[in-house]
Every structure is written in C-alpha cells, then in structure tokens.
CSV table of C-alpha atoms in Angstrom, one decimal:
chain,number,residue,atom,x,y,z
A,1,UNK,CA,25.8,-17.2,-7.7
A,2,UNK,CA,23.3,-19.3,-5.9
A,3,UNK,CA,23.9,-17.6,-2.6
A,4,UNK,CA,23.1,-14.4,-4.1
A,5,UNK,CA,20.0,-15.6,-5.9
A,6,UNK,CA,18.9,-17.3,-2.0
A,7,UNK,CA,19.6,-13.9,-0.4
A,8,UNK,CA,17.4,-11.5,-3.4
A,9,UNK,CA,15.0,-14.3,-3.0
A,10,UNK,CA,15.0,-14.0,1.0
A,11,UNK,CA,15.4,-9.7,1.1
A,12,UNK,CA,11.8,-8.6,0.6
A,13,UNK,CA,11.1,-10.4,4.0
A,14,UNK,CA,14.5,-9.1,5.6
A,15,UNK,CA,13.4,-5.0,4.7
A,16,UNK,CA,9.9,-5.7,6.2
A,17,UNK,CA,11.0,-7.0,9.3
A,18,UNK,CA,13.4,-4.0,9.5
A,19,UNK,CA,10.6,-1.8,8.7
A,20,UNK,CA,8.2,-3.7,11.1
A,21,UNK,CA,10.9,-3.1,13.7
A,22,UNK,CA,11.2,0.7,13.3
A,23,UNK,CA,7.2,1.0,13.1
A,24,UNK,CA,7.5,-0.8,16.8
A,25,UNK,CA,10.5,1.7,18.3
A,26,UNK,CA,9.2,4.7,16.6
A,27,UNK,CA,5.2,4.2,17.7
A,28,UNK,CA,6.6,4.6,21.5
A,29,UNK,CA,4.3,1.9,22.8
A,30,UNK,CA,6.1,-0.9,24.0
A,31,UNK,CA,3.1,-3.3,23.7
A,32,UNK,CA,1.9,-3.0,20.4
A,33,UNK,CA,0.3,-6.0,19.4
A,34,UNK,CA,0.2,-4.8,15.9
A,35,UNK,CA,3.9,-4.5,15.7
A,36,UNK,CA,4.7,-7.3,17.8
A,37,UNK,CA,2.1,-9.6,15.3
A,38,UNK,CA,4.2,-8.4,12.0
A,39,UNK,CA,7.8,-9.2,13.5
A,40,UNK,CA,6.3,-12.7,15.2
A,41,UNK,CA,4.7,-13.3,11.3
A,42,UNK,CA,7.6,-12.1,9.7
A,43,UNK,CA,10.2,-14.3,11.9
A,44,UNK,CA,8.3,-17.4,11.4
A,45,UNK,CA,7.8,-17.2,7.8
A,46,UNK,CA,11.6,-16.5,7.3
A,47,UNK,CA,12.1,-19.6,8.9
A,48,UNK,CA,9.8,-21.3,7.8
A,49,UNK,CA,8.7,-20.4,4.5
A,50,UNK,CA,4.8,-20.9,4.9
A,51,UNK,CA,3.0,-20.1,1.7
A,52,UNK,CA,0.0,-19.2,3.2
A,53,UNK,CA,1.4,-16.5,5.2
A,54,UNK,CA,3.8,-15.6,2.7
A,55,UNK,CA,0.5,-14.4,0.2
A,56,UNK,CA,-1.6,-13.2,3.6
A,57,UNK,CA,1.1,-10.7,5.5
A,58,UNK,CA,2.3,-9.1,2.2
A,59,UNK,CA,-1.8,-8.6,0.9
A,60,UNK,CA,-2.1,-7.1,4.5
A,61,UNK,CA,0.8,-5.0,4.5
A,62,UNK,CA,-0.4,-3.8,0.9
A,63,UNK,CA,-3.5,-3.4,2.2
A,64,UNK,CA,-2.5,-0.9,5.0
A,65,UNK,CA,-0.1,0.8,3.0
A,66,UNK,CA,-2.3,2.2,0.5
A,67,UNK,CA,-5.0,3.2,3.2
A,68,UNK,CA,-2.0,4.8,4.7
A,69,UNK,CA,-1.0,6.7,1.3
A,70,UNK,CA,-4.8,7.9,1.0
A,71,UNK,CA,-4.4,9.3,4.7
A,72,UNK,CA,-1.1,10.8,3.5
A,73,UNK,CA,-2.8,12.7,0.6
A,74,UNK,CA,-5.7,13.1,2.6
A,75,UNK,CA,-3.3,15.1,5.4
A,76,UNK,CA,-1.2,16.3,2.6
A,77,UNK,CA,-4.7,18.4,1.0
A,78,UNK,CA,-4.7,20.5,4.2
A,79,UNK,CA,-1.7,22.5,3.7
A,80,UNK,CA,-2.9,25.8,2.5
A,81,UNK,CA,0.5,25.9,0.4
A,82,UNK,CA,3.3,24.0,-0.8
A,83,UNK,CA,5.9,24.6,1.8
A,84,UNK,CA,9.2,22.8,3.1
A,85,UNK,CA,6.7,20.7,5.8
A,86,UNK,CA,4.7,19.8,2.9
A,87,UNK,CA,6.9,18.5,0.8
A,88,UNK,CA,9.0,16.9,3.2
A,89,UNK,CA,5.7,15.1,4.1
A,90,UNK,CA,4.9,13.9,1.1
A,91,UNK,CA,8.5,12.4,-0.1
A,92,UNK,CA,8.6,10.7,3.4
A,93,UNK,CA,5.6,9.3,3.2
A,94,UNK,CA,5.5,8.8,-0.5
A,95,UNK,CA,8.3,6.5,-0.3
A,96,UNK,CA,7.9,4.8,3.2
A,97,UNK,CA,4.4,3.5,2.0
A,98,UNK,CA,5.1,3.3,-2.0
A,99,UNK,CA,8.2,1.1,-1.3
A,100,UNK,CA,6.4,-0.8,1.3
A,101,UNK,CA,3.6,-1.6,-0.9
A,102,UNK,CA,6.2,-2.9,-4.0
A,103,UNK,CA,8.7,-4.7,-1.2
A,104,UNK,CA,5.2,-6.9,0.0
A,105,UNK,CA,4.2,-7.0,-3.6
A,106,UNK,CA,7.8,-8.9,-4.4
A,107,UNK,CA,6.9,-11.3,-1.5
A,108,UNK,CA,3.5,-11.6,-2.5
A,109,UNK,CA,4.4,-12.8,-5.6
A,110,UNK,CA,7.6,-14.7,-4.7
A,111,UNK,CA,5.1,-17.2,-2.4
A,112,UNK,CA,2.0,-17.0,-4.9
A,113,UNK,CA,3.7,-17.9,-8.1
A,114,UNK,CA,6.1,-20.1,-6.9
A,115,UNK,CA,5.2,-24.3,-6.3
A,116,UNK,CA,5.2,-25.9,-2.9
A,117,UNK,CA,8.4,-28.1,-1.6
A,118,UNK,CA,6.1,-30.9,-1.5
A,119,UNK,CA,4.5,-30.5,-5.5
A,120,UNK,CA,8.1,-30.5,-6.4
C-alpha cells in the first residue's frame, strides 16, 4: 500500500516529463532549450525532490498553459463555423493544456503543502 501511495505521490512529475518529452520530439527542433530546460528541471526534481523547484516548474507550466488555452480560443474564434477541424481543435487542445494545467497544479500543491525532510 505504501508503494502505491509513493508512486501517486511521484506520477504528476512522471506525466510532465512524458509530456515535456513529446513537446521536444514533436516541435522538430532538436535544440530547444525550452524543452531541453523542462526535462533537465523535471529529472532533477524527481531525484531530488527540491521544494523550490517543485512550487516554481509546476507555477510555470500553469502559467504557460493557460496563455496557451487563451491562444487556443483565440485560434479557435477564427473558424467561420463549427466544423470537424474545429472541434477536433478544440478537444485536442482543451485537454492537452486543461490536464496540464491540473497535473502541475497536483505537483504544485504536493511540494507547497507538504513540510521539508529537514522540519520533520
């Protein structure tokens, strides 16, 4: 029962990595020092579990995400109707960037609410 609790506990920071990764393949740049900077933050604080950047990459990623959801609506205003490539636009992004923004919200809280090792 522990392990399960260590492994929800640890998954927030598993599915942004993941989603860090695709952002890096699917951008087509191979240096992108916006990707590369997530997974590099993301590696180091599943190792080692710094609460600073465990309240900082998750308030950036939030951050992002909903300027990126205002883009999305912003883009989405533009089609004169509400076709197929509409709506396929819309569920795509609503849920890459909605579920981003409550995955980093998880971690934020996780790290922020949570006492240090060395309090305990």
């Amino acid at each position: 029962m522990k392990d399960l609790k260590k492994i929800t506990l640890a998954l927030p920071e598993y599915i942004l990595l993941a989603a860090a990764v695709f952002y890096w393949f699917s951008a087509g740049i191979l240096i992108n020092y916006v990707a590369i900077s997530l997974v590099i933050g993301l590696i180091l604080q599943i190792v080692f579990k710094f609460r600073v950047l465990g309240i900082v990459l998750p308030s950036f990623l939030m951050l992002t995400s909903f300027y990126m959801l205002l883009a999305l609506i912003s883009e989405f205003n533009e089609f004169p109707t509400f076709s197929y490539e509409a709506k396929k636009l819309l569920f795509v992004g609503l849920t890459l960037f909605i579920g981003t923004m409550f995955i980093s919200g998880l971690m934020f809280f996780k790290y922020a609410f949570t006492r240090s090792r060395s309090a305990s």
